[in-house]
C-alpha positions as YAML, in Angstrom:
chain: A
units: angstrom
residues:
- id: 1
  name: UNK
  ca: [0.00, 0.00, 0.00]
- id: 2
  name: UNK
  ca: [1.80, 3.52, -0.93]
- id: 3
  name: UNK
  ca: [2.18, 6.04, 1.49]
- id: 4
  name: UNK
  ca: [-0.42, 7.93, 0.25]
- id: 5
  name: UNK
  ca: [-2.98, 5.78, 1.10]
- id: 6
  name: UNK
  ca: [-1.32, 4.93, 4.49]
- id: 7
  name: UNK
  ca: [-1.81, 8.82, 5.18]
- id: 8
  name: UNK
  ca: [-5.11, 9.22, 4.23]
- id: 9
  name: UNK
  ca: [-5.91, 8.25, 8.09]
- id: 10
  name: UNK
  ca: [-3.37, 10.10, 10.06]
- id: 11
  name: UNK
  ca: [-6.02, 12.63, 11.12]
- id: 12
  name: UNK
  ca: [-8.08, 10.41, 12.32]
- id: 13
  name: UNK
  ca: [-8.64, 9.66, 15.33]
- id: 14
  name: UNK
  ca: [-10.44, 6.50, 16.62]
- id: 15
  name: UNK
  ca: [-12.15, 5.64, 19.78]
- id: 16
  name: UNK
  ca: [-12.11, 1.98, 18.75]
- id: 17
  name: UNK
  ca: [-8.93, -0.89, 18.90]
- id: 18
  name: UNK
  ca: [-7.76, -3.28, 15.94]
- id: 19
  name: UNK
  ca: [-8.62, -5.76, 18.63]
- id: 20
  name: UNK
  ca: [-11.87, -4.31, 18.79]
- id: 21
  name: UNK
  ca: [-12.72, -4.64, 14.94]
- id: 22
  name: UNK
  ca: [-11.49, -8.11, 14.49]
- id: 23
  name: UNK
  ca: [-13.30, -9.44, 17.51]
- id: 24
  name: UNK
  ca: [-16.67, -7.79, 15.82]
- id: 25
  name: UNK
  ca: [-15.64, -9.04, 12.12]
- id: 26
  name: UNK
  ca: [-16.43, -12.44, 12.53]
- id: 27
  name: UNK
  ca: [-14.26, -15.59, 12.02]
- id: 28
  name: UNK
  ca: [-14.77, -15.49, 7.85]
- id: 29
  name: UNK
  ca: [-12.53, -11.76, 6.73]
- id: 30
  name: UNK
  ca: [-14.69, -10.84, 3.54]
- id: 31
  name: UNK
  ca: [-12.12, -8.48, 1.40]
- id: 32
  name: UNK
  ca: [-14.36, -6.25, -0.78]
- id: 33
  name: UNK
  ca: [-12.34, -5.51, -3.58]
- id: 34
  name: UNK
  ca: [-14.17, -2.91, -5.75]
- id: 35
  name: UNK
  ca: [-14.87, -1.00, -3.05]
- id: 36
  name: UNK
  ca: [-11.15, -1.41, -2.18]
- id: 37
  name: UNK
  ca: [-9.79, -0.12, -5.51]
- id: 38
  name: UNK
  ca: [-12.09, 2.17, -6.41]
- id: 39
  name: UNK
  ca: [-11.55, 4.21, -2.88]
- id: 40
  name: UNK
  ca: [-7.66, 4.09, -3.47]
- id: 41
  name: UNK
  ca: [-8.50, 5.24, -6.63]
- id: 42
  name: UNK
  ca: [-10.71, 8.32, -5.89]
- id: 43
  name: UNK
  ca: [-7.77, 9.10, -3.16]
- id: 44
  name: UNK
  ca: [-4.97, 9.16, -5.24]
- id: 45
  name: UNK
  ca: [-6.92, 11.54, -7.64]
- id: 46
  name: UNK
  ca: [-8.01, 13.65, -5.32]
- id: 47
  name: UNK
  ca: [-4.27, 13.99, -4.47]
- id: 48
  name: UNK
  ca: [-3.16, 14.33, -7.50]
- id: 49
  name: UNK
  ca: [-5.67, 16.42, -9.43]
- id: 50
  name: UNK
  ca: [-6.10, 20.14, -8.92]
- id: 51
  name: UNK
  ca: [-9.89, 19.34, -9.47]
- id: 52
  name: UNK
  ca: [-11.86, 16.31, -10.48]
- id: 53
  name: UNK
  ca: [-14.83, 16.71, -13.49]
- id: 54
  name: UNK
  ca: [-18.07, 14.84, -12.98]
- id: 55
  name: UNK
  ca: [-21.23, 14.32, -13.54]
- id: 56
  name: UNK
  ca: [-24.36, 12.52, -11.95]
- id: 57
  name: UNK
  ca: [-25.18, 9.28, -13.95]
- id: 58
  name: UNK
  ca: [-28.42, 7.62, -13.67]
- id: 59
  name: UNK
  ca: [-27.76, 4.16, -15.18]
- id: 60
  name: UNK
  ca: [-25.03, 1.33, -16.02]
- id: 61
  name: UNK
  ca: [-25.29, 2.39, -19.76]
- id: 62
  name: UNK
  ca: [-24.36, 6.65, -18.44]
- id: 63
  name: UNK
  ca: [-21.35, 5.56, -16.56]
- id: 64
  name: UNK
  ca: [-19.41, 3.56, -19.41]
- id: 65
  name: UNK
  ca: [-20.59, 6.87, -21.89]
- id: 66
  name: UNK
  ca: [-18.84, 9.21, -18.88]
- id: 67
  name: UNK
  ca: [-15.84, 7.33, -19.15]
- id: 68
  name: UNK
  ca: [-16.03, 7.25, -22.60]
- id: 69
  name: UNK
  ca: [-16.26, 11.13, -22.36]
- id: 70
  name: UNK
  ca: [-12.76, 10.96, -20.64]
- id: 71
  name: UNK
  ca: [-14.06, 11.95, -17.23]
- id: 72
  name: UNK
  ca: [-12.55, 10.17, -14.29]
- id: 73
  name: UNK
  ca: [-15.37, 9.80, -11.51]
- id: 74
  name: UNK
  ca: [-18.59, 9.04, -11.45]
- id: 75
  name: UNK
  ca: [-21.14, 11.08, -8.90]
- id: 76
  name: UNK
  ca: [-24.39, 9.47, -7.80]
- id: 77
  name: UNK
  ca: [-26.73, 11.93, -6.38]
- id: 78
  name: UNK
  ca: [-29.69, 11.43, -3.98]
- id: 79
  name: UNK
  ca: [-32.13, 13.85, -5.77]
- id: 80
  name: UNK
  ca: [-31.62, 11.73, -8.99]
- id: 81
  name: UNK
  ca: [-32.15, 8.87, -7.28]
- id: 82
  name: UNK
  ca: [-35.18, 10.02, -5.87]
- id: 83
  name: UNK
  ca: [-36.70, 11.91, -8.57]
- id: 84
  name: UNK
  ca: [-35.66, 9.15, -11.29]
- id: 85
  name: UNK
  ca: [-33.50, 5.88, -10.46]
- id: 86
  name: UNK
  ca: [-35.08, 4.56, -7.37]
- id: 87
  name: UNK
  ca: [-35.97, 0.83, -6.57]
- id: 88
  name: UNK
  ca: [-39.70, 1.93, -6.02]
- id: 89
  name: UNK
  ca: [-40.08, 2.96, -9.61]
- id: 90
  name: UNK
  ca: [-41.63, 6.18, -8.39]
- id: 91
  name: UNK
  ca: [-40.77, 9.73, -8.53]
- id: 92
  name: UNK
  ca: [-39.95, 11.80, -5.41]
- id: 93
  name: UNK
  ca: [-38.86, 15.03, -3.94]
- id: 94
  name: UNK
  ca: [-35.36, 14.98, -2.72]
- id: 95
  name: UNK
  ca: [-36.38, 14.28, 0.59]
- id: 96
  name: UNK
  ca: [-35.09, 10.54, 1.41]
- id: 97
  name: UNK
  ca: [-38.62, 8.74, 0.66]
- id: 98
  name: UNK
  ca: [-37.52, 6.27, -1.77]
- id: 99
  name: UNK
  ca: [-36.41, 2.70, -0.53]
- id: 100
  name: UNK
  ca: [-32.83, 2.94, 1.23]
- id: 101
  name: UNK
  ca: [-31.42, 0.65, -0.72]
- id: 102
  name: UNK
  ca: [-32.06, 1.85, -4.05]
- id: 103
  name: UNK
  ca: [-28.60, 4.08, -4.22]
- id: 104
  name: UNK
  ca: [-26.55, 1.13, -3.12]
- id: 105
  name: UNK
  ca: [-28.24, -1.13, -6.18]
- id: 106
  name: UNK
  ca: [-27.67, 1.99, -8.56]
- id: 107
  name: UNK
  ca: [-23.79, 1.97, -7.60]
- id: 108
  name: UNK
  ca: [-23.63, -2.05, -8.28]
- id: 109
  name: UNK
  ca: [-25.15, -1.54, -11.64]
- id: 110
  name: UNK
  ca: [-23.31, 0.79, -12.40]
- id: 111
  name: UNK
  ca: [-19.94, -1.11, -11.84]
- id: 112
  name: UNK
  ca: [-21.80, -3.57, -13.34]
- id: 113
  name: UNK
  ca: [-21.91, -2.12, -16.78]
- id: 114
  name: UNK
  ca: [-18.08, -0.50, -16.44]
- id: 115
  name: UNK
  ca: [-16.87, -4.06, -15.69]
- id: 116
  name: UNK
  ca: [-18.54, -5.42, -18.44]
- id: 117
  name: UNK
  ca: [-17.30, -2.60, -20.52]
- id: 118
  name: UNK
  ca: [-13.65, -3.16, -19.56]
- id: 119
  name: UNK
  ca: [-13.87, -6.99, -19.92]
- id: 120
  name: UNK
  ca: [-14.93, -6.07, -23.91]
- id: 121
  name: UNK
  ca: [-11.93, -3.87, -23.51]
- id: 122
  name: UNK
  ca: [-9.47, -6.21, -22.60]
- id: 123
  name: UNK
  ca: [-10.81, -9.23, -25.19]
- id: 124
  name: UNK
  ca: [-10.28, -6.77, -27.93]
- id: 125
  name: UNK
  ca: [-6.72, -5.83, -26.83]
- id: 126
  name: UNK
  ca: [-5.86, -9.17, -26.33]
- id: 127
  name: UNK
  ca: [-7.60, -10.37, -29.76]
- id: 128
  name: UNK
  ca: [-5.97, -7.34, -31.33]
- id: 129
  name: UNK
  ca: [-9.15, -6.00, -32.78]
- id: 130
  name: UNK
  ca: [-8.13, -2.71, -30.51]
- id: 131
  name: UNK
  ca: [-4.65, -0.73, -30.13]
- id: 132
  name: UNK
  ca: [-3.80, -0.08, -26.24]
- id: 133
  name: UNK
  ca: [-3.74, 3.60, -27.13]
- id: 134
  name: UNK
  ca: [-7.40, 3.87, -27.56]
- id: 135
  name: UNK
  ca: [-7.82, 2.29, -24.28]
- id: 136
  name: UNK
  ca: [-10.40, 3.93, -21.83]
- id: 137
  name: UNK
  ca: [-10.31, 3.82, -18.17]
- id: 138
  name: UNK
  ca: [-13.84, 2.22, -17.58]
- id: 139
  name: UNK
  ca: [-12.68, 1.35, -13.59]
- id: 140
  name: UNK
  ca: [-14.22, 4.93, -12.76]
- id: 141
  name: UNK
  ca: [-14.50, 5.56, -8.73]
- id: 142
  name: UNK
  ca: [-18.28, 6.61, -7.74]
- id: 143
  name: UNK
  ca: [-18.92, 8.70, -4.78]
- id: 144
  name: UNK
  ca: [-22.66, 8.46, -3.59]
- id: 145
  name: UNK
  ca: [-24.83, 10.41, -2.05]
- id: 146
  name: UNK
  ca: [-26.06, 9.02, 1.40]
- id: 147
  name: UNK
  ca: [-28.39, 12.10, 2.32]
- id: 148
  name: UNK
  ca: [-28.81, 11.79, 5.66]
- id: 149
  name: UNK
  ca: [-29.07, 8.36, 6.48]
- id: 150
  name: UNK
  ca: [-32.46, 7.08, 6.46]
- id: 151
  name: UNK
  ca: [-32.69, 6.97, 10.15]
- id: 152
  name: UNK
  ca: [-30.07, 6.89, 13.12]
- id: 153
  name: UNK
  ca: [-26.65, 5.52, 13.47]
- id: 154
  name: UNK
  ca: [-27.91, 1.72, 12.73]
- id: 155
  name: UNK
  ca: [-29.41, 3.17, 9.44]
- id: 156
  name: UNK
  ca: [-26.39, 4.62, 8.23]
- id: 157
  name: UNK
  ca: [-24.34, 1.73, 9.16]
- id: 158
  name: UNK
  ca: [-26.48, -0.72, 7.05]
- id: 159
  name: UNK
  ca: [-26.55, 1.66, 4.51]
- id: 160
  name: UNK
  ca: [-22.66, 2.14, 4.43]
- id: 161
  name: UNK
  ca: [-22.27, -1.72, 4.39]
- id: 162
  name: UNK
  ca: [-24.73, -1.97, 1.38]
- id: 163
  name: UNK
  ca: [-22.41, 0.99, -0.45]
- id: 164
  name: UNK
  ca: [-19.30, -1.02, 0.51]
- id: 165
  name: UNK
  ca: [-20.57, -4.65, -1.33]
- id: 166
  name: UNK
  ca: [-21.93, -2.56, -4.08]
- id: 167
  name: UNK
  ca: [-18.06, -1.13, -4.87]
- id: 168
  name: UNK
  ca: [-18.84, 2.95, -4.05]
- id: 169
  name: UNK
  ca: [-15.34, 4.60, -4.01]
- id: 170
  name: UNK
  ca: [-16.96, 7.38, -1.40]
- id: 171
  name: UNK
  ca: [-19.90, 8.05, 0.40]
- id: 172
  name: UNK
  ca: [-21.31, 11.40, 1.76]
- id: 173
  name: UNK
  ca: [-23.51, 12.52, 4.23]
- id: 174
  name: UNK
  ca: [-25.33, 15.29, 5.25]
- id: 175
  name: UNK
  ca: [-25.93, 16.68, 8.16]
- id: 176
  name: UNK
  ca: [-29.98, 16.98, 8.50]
- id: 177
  name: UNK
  ca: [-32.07, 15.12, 11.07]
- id: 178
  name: UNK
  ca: [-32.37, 12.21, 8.83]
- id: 179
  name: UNK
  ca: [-36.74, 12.37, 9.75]
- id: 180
  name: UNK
  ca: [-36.96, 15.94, 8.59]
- id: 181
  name: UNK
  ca: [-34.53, 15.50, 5.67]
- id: 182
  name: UNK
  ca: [-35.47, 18.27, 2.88]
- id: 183
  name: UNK
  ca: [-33.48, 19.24, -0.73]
- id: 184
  name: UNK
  ca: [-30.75, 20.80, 0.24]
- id: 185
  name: UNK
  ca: [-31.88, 23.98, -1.81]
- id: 186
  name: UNK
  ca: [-34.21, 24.40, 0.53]
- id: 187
  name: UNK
  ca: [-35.34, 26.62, 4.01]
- id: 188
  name: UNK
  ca: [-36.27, 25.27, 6.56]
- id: 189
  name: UNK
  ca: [-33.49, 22.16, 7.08]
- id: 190
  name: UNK
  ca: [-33.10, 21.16, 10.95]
- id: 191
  name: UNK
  ca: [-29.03, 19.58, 11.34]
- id: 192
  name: UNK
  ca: [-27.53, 17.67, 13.85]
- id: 193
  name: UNK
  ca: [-24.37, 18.14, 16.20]
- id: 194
  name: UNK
  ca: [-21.28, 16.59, 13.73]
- id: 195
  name: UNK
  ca: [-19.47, 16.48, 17.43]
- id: 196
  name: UNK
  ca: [-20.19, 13.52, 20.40]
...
C-alpha cells in the first residue's frame, strides 16, 4: 500500500482498537475488492488532481458513456435517485422517501456495466481487434450520495455496508435530522451536532 494511502488516516482519530474490529468481524474476513480499488483510486486523484470533473449518472449504460467522455469519476446523487433511479419505480422530492437501498443497487449496476465494458476492452486488446492507445479507463471511482441516512446511526451503518458490497469509491452525508430531511436547496433544514 503507498504512502499515500497509508496517510489518508493520520487525522483520524479513533475511539475503537484493531482488537476491537477483528473481535466484531467475525471468524470469515470478507475483502471487498471494488470498493477497495475504487476508494484508493478516488484518493490518489483527489491527491493528484487540482480538481476532479463529474457528472451525476443515472444508469449502467451513463457511466461507461462518462468514461467514454474521458471523465474520471462518477457522482451518484440522492435527488436523482429520488426523482428518477429509485428501486420503487416512483418519482420523489429529494427528501429521502424512496427505498434505502435503491442508491446502493444503482452503484452495483453501475460497476456492473463499467466491468462489463472493460472486460470487452481487454478481449479486444488481447484479440488485437483494438490498439492499447485507444484504451479507456472504464474502472471509474463513484462517490454516492447518502443524504442523511435514512434513520439513526444503525441506518447509516447498514446503509454504508450496502455501499461497501456494491463497490462505491466514497460516500457522503449530510448533516440533517435524517426524519426531517429536505433538498438541500431548501429553508427550513433542521441539522444535527457533527461532534459527540
Amino acid at each position: 500500500m503507498s504512502s499515500k494511502i497509508l496517510d489518508r488516516f493520520s487525522g483520524i482519530n479513533r475511539d475503537y482498537t484493531p482488537n476491537d474490529v477483528e473481535r466484531l468481524r467475525g471468524s470469515i474476513k470478507i475483502e471487498y475488492s471494488m470498493c477497495k480499488n475504487q476508494s484508493e483510486k478516488l484518493w490518489n486523484l483527489l491527491n493528484s488532481e487540482s480538481y476532479i470533473n463529474t457528472l451525476g449518472s443515472l444508469s449502467g449504460n451513463h457511466a461507461v458513456q462518462h468514461a467514454k467522455a474521458g471523465l474520471k469519476a462518477i457522482y451518484l446523487s440522492g435527488w436523482q435517485v429520488a426523482a428518477d433511479a429509485n428501486s420503487a419505480g416512483e418519482m420523489y422530492p429529494d427528501q429521502s422517501l424512496y427505498p434505502f437501498d435503491s442508491a446502493p443497487k444503482l452503484v452495483e449496476s453501475m460497476n456492473n456495466a463499467l466491468i462489463r465494458a472493460d472486460q470487452i476492452q481487454h478481449m479486444e486488446i488481447i484479440d488485437g481487434d483494438m490498439k492499447l492507445n485507444n484504451q479507456v479507463d472504464y474502472m471509474l471511482p463513484i462517490i454516492a450520495d447518502g443524504e442523511a441516512g435514512f434513520g439513526g446511526p444503525l441506518n447509516v451503518f447498514e446503509l454504508t455496508k450496502k455501499f461497501i458490497k456494491a463497490g462505491a469509491a466514497g460516500v457522503h452525508f449530510e448533516d440533517q435530522l435524517a426524519s426531517e430531511k429536505k433538498c438541500g436547496h431548501m429553508g427550513g433544514k433542521v441539522l444535527v451536532p457533527t461532534s459527540t
